[in-house]
mmCIF file with all atom_site columns, C-alpha atoms in Angstrom:
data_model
loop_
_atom_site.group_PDB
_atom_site.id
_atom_site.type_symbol
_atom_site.label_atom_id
_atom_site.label_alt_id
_atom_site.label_comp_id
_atom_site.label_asym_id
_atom_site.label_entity_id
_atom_site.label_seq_id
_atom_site.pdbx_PDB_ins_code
_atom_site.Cartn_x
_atom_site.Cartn_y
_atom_site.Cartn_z
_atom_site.occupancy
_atom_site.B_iso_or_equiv
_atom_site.pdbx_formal_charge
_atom_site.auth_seq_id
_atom_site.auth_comp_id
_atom_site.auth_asym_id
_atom_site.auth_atom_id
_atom_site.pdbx_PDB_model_num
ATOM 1   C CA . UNK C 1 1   ? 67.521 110.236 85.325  1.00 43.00 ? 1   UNK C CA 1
ATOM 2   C CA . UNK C 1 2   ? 69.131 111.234 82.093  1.00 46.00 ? 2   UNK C CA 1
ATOM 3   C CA . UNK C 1 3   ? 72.713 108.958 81.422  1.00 44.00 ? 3   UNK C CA 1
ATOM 4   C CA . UNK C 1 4   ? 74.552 112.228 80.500  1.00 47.00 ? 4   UNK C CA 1
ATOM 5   C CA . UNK C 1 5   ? 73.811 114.421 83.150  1.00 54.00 ? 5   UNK C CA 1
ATOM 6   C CA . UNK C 1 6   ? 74.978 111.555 85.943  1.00 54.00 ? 6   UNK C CA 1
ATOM 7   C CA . UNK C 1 7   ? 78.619 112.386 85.308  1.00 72.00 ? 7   UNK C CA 1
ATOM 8   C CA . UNK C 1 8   ? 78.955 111.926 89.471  1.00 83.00 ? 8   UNK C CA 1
ATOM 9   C CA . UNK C 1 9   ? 79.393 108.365 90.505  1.00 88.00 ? 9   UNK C CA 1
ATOM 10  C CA . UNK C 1 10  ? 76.779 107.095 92.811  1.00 92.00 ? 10  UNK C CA 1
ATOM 11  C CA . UNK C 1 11  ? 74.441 110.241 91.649  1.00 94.00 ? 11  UNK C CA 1
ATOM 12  C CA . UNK C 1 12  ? 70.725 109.700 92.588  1.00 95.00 ? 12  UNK C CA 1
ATOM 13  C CA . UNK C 1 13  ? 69.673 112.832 91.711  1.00 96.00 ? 13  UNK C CA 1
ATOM 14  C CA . UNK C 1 14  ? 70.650 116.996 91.096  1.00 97.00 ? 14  UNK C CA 1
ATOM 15  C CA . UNK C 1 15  ? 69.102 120.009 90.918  1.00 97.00 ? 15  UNK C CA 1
ATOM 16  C CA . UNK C 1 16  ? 70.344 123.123 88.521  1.00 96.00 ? 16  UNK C CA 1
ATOM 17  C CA . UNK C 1 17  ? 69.508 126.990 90.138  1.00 96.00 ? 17  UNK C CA 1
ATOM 18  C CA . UNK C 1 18  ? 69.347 129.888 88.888  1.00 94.00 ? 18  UNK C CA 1
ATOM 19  C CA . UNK C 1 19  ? 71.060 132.715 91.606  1.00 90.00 ? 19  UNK C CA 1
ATOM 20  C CA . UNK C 1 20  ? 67.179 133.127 92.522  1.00 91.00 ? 20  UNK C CA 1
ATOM 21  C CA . UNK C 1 21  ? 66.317 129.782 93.209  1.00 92.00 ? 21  UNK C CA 1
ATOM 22  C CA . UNK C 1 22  ? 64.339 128.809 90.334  1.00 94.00 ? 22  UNK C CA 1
ATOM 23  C CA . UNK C 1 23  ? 64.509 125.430 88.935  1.00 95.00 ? 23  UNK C CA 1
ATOM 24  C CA . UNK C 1 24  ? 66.158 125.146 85.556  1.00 96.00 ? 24  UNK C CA 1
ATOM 25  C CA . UNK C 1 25  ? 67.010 121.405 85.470  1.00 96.00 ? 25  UNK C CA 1
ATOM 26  C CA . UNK C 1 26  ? 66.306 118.390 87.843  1.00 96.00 ? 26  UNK C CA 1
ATOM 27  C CA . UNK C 1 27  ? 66.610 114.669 87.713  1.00 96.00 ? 27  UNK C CA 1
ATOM 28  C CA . UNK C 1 28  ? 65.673 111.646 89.930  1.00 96.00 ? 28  UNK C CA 1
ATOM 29  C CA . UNK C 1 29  ? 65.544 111.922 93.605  1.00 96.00 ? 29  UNK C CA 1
ATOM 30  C CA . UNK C 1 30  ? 65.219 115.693 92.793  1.00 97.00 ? 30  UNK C CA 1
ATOM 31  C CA . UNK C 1 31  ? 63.091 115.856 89.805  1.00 97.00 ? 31  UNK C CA 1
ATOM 32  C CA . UNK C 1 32  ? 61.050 118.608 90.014  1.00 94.00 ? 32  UNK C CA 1
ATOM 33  C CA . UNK C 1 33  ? 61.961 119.240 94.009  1.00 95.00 ? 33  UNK C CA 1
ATOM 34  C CA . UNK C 1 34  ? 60.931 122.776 94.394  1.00 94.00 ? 34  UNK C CA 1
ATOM 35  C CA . UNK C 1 35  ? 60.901 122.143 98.161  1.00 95.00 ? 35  UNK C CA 1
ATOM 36  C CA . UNK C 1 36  ? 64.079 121.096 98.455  1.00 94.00 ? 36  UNK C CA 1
ATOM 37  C CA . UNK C 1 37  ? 65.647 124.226 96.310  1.00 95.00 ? 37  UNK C CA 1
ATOM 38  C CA . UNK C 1 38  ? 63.693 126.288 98.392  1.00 95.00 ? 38  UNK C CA 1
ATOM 39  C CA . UNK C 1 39  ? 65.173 125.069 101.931 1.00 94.00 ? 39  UNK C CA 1
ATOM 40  C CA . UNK C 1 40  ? 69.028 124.857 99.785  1.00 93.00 ? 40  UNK C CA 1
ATOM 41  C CA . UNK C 1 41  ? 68.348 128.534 98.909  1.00 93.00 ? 41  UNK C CA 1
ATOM 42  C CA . UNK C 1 42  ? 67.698 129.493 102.261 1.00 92.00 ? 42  UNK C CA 1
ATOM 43  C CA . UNK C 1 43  ? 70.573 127.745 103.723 1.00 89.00 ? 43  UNK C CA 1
ATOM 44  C CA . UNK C 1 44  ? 72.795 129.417 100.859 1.00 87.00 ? 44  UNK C CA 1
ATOM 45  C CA . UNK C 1 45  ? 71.304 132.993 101.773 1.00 85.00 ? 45  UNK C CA 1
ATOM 46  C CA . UNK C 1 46  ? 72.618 132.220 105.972 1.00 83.00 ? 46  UNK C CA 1
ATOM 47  C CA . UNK C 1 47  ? 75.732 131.270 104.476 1.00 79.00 ? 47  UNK C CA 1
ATOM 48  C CA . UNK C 1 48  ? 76.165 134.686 103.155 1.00 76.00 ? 48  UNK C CA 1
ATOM 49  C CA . UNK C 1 49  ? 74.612 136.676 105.917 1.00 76.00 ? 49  UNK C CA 1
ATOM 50  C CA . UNK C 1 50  ? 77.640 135.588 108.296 1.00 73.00 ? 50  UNK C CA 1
ATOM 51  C CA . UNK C 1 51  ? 79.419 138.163 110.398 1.00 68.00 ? 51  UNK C CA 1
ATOM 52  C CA . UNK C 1 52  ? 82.353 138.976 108.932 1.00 71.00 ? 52  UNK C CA 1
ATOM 53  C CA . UNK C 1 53  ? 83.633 139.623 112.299 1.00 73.00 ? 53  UNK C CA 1
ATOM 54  C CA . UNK C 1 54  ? 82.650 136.088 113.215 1.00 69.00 ? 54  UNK C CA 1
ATOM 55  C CA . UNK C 1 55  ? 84.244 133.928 110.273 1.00 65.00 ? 55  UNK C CA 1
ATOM 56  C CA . UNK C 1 56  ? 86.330 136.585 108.091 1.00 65.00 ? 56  UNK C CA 1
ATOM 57  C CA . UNK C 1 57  ? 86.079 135.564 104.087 1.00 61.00 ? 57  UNK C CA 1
ATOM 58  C CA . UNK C 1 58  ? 83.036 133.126 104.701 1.00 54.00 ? 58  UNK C CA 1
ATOM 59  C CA . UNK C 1 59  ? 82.262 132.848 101.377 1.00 58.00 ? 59  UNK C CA 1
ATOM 60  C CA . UNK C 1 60  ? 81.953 129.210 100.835 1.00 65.00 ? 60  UNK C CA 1
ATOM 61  C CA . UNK C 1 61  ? 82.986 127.618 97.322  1.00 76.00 ? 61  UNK C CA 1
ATOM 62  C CA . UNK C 1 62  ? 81.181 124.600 98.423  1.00 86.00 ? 62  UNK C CA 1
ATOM 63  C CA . UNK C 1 63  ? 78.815 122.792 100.569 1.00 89.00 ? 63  UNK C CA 1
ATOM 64  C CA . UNK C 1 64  ? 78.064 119.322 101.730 1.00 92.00 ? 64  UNK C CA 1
ATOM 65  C CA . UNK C 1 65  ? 75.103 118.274 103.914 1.00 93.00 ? 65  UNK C CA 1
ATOM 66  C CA . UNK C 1 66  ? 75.918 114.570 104.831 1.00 94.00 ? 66  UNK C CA 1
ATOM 67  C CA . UNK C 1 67  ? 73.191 111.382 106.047 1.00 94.00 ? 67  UNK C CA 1
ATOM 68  C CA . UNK C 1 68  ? 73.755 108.152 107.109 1.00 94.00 ? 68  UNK C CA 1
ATOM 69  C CA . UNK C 1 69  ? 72.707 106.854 103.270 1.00 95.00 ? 69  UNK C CA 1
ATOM 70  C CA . UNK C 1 70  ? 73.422 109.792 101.248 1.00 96.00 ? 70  UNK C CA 1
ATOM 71  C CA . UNK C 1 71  ? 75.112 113.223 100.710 1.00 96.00 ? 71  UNK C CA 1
ATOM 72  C CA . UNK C 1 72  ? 73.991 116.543 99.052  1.00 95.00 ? 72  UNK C CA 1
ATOM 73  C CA . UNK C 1 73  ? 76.831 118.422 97.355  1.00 95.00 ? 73  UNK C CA 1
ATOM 74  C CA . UNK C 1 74  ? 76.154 122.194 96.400  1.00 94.00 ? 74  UNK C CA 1
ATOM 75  C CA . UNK C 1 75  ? 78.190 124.472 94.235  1.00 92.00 ? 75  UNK C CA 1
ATOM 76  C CA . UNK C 1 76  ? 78.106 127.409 92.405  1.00 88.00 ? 76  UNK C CA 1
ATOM 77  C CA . UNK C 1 77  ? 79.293 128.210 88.883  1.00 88.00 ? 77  UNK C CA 1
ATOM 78  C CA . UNK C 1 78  ? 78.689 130.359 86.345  1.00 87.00 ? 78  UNK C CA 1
ATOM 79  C CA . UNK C 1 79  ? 75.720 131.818 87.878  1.00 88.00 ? 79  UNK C CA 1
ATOM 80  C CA . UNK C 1 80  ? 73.926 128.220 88.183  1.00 93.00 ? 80  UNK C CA 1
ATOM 81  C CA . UNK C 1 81  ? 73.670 126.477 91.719  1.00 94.00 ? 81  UNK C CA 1
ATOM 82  C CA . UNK C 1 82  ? 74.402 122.488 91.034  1.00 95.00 ? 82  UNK C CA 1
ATOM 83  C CA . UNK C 1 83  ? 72.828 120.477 94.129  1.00 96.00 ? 83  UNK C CA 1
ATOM 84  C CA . UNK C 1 84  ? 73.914 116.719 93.503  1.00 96.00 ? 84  UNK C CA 1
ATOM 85  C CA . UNK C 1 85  ? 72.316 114.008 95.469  1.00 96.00 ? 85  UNK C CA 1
ATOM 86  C CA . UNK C 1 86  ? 74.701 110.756 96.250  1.00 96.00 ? 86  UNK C CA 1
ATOM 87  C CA . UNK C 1 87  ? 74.130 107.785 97.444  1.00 96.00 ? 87  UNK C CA 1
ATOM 88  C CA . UNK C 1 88  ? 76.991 106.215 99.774  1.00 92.00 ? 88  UNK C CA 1
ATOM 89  C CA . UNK C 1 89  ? 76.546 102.802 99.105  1.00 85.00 ? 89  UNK C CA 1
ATOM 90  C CA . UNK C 1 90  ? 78.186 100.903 96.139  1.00 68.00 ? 90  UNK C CA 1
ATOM 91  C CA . UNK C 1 91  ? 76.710 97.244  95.787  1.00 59.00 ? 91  UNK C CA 1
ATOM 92  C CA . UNK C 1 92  ? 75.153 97.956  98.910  1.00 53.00 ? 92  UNK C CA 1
ATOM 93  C CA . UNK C 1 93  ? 78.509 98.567  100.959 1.00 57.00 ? 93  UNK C CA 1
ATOM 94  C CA . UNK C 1 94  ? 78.232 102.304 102.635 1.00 55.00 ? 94  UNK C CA 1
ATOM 95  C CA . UNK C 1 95  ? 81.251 104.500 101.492 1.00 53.00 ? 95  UNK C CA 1
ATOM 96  C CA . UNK C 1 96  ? 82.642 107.202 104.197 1.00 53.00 ? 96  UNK C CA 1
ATOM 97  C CA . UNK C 1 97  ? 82.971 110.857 103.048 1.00 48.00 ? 97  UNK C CA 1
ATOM 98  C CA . UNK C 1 98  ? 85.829 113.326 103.655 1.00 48.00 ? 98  UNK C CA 1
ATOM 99  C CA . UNK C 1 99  ? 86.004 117.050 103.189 1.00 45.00 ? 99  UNK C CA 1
ATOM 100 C CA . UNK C 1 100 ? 88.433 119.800 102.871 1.00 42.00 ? 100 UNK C CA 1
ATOM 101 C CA . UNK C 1 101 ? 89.365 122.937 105.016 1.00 40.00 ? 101 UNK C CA 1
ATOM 102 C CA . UNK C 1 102 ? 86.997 125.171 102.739 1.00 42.00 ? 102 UNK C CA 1
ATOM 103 C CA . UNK C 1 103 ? 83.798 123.211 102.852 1.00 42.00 ? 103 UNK C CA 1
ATOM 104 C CA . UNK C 1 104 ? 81.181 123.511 105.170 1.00 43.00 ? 104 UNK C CA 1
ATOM 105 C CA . UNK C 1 105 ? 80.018 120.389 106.236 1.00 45.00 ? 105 UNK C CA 1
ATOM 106 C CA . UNK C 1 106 ? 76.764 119.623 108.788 1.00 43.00 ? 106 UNK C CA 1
ATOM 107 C CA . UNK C 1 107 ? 76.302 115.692 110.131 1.00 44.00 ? 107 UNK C CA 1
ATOM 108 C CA . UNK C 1 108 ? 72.991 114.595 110.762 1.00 43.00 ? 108 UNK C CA 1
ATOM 109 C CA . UNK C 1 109 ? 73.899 111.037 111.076 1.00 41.00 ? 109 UNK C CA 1
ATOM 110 C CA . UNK C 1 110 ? 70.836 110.267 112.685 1.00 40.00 ? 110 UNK C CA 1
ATOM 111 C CA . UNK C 1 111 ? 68.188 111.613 110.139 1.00 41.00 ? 111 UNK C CA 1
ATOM 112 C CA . UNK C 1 112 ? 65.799 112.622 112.418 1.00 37.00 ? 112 UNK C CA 1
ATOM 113 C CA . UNK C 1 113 ? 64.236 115.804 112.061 1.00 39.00 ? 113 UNK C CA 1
ATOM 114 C CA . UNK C 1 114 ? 65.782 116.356 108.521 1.00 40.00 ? 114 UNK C CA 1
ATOM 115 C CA . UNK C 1 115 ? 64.943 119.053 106.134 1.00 47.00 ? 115 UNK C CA 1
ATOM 116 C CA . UNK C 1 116 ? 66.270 117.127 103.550 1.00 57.00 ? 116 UNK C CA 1
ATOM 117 C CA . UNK C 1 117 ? 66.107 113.387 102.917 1.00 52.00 ? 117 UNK C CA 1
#
């Protein structure tokens, strides 16, 4: 993975989108993932076909999709979707994860029957 583009700590890999899904940039765990920017895109596009009625304002500014080894953080800015792969351990110790009232966050603790891995 290139040393500039791992600005996150414990980064293992990202993916860079363009608002259709196609692949601009990718490094390590997601080098060259199409796969896994197809099944991000299409959990993006549910996001946005929410009933308003259901969740008023459910435009999301960001979304995390936590494992038992590793998280998935998506964004989007300036018309780019940044997917960032991170790894919870540090020296091998697993870190715990917290997020705030406007994330959406899904738990698969368990890893079985994941998408994405």
């Amino acid at each position: 993975m290139d040393r500039e583009k791992s600005i996150v700590p414990n980064q293992i890999g990202y993916l860079i989108l363009k608002e259709d899904g196609a692949v601009l940039e990718s490094g390590g765990d997601l080098k060259n993932d199409e796969r896994s920017a197809n099944v991000i895109m299409g959990l993006l596009n549910l996001t946005e076909s929410i009933d308003e009625s259901f969740m008023p304002n459910s435009s999301c500014e960001r979304i995390t999709i936590d494992y038992e080894q590793h998280y998935y953080n998506i964004c989007m800015s300036n018309r780019r979707i940044y997917i960032v792969k991170i790894s919870k351990s540090q020296n091998g110790v697993t870190t715990t994860t917290s997020s705030s009232s406007s994330n959406s966050v899904y738990n698969d603790a368990s890893d079985s029957g994941a998408v994405l891995a």
